[in-house]
mmCIF file of C-alpha atoms in Angstrom:
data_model
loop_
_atom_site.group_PDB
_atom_site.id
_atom_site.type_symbol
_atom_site.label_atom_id
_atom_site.label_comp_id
_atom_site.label_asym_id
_atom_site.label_seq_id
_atom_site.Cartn_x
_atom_site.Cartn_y
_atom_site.Cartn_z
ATOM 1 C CA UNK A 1 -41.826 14.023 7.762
ATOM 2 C CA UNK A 2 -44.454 14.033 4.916
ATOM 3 C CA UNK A 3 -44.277 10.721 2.335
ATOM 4 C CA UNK A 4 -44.347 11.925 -1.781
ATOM 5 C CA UNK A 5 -45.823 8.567 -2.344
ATOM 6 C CA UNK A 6 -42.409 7.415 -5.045
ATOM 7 C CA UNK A 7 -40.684 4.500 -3.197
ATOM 8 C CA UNK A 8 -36.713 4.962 -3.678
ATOM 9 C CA UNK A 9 -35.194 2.732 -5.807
ATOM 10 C CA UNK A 10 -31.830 1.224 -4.980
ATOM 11 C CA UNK A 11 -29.143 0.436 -7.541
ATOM 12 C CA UNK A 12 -28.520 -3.296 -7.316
ATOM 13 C CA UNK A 13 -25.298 -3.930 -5.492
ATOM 14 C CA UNK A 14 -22.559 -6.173 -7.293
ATOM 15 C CA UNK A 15 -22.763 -10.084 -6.544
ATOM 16 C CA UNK A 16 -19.568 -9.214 -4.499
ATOM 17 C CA UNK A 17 -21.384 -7.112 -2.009
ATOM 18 C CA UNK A 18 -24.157 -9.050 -1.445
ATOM 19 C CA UNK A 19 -22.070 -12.485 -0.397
ATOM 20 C CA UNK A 20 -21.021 -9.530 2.357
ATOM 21 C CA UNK A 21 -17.236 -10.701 0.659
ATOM 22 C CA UNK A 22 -15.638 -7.285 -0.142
ATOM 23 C CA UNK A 23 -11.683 -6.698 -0.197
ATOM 24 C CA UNK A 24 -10.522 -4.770 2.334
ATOM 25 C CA UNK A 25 -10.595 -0.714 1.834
ATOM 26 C CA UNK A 26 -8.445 0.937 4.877
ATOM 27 C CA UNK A 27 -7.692 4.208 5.120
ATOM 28 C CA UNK A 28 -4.292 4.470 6.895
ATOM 29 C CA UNK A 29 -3.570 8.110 7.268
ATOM 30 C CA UNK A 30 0.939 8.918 6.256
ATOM 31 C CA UNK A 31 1.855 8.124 9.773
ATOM 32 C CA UNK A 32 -0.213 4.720 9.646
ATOM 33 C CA UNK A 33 0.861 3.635 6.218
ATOM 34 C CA UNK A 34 4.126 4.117 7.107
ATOM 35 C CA UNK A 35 3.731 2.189 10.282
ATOM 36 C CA UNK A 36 1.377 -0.746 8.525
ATOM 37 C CA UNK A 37 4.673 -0.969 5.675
ATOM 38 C CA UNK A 38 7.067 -1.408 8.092
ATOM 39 C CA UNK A 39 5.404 -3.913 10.273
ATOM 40 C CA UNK A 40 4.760 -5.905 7.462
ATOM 41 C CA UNK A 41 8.062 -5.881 6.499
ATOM 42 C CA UNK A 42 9.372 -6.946 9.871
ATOM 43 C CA UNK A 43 6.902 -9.929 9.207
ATOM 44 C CA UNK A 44 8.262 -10.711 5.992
ATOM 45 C CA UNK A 45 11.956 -10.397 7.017
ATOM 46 C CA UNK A 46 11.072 -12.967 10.091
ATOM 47 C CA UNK A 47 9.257 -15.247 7.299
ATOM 48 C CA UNK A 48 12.277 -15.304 4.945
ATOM 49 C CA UNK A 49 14.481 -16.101 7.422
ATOM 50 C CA UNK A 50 12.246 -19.170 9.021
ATOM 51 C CA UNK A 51 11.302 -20.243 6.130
ATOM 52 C CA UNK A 52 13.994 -19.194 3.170
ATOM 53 C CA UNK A 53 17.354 -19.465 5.048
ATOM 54 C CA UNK A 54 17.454 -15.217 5.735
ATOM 55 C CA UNK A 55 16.781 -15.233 1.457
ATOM 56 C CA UNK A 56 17.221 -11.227 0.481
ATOM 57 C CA UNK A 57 15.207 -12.708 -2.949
ATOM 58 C CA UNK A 58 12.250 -14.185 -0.612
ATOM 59 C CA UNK A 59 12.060 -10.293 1.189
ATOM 60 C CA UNK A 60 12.442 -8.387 -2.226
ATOM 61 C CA UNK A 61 9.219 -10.800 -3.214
ATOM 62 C CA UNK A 62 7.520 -10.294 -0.583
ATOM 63 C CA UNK A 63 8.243 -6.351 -0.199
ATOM 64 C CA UNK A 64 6.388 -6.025 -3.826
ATOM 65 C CA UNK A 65 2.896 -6.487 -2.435
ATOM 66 C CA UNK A 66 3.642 -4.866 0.719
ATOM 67 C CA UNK A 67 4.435 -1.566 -1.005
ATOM 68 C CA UNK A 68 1.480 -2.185 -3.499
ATOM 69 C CA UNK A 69 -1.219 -2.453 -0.539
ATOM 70 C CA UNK A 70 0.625 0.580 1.334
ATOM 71 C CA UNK A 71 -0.294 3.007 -1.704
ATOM 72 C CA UNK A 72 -3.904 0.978 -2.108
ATOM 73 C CA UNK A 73 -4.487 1.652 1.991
ATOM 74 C CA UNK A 74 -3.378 5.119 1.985
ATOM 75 C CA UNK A 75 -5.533 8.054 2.558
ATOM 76 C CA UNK A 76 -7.067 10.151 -0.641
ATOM 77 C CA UNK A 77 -5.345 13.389 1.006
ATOM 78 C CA UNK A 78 -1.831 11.679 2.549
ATOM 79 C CA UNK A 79 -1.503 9.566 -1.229
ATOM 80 C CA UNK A 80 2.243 11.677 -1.773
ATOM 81 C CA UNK A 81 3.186 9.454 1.823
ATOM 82 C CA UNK A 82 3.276 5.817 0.014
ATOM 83 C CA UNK A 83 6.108 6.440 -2.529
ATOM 84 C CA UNK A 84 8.310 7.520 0.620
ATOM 85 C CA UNK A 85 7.320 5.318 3.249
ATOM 86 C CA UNK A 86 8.002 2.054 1.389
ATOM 87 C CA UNK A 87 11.387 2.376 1.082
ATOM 88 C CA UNK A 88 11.778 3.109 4.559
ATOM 89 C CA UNK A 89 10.139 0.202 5.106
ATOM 90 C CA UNK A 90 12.266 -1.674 3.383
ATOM 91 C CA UNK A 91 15.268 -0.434 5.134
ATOM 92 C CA UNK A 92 13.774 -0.806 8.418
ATOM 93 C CA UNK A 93 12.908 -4.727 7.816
ATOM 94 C CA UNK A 94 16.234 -5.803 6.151
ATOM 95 C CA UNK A 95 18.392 -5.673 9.104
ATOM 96 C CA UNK A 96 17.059 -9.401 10.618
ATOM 97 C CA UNK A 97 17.669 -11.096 7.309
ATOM 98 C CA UNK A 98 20.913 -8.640 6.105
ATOM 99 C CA UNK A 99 23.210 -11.582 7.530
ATOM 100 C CA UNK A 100 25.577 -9.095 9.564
ATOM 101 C CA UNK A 101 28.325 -10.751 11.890
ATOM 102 C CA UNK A 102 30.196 -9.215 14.908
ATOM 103 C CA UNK A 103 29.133 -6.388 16.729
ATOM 104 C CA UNK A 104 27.410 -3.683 15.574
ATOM 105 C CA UNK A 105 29.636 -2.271 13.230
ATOM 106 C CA UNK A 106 29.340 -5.940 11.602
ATOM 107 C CA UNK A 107 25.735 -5.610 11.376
ATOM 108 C CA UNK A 108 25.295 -1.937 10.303
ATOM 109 C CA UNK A 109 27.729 -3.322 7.241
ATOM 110 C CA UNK A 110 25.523 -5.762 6.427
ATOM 111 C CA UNK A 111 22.704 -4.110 6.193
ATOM 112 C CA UNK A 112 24.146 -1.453 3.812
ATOM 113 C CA UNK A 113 25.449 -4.621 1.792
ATOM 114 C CA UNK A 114 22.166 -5.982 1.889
ATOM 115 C CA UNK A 115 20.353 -2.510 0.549
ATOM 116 C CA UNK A 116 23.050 -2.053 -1.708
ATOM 117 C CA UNK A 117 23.481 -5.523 -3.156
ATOM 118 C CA UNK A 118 19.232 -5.860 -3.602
ATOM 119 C CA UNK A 119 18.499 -2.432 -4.847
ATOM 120 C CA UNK A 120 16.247 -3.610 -7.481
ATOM 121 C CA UNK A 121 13.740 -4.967 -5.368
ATOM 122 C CA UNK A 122 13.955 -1.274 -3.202
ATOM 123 C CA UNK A 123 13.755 0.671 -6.473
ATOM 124 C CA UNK A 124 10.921 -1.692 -7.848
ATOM 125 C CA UNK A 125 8.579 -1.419 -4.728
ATOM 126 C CA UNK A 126 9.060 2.114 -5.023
ATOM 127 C CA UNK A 127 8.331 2.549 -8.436
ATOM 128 C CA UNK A 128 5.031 -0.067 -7.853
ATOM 129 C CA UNK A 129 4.001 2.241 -4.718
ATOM 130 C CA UNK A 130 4.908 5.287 -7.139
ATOM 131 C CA UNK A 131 2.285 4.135 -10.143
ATOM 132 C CA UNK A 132 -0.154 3.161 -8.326
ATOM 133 C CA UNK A 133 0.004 6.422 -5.709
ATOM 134 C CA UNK A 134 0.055 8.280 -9.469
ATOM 135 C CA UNK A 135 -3.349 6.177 -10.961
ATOM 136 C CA UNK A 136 -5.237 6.769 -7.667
ATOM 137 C CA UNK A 137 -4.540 10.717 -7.732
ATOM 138 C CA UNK A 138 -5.065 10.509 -11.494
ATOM 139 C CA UNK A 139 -8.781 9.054 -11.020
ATOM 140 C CA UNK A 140 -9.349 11.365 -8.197
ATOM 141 C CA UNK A 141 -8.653 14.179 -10.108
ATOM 142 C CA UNK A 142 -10.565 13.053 -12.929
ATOM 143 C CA UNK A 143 -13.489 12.651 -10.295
ATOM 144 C CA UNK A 144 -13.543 15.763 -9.208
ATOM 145 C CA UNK A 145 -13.427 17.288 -12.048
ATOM 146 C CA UNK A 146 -16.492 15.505 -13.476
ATOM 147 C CA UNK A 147 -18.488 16.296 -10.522
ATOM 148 C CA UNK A 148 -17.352 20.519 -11.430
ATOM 149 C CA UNK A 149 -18.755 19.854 -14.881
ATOM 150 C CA UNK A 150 -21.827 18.241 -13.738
ATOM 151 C CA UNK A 151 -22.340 20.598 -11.302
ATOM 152 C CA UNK A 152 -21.697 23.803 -12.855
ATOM 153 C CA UNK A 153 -24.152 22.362 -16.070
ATOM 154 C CA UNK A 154 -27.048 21.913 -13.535
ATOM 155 C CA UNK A 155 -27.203 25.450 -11.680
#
């Protein structure tokens, strides 16, 4: 391989990069964001009810950022995933903290009390996972589209 003789030149990287502290940039495919929500809502239903007394106010918190780091973590290409899986999620995590009693008939009731009674926080997640899933298409989009225009002005 022949040198030209010009050294490259680097862009500077951002103070952030160079302490090697970056946060973390994942790319969970549908399947894996889905999984990654509903573990971590698992987690937070066994930390409300150590810690919060089985508090439906301490999950709804806690399912905000969990639904906000699904749609951050997701794939480019499975973005439409985030929006659908959260809720699920949420669902899937609310059963140790829905404060059912009896059988199962007892706890299947409280669970649909609990999504019922804290819809806000389901619809809220959503709606976070939603806007952010929307601004992360949005700049893609936008992306691509530059790169057509710069493209098609250099050939």
């Amino acid at each position: 391989m022949r040198s030209t003789g010009h050294p490259q030149v680097r862009a500077p990287r951002p103070p952030a990069a160079r302490s090697g502290r970056r946060l973390p940039r994942p790319r969970l495919t549908g399947l894996g964001g889905g999984l990654f929500a509903c573990v971590a809502m698992l987690l937070a239903a066994g930390i409300s009810w150590l810690l919060f007394d089985s508090s439906l106010f301490a999950y709804g918190l806690l399912f905000l950022p969990v639904a906000a780091a699904t749609a951050a973590w997701v794939r480019p290409a499975d973005l439409i995933t985030a929006p659908v899986a959260v809720p699920i999620a949420f669902a899937a995590g609310v059963w140790p903290v829905s404060g059912g009693s009896g059988g199962v008939g007892g706890q299947l009731m409280g669970v649909v009390s609990a999504l019922s009674l804290h819809a806000g926080w389901l619809y809220a997640g959503t709606l976070v996972a939603a806007l952010i899933a929307l601004v992360r298409r949005a700049a893609l989009s936008g992306r691509r589209r530059a790169a057509r225009r710069s493209s098609g002005s250099t050939a």
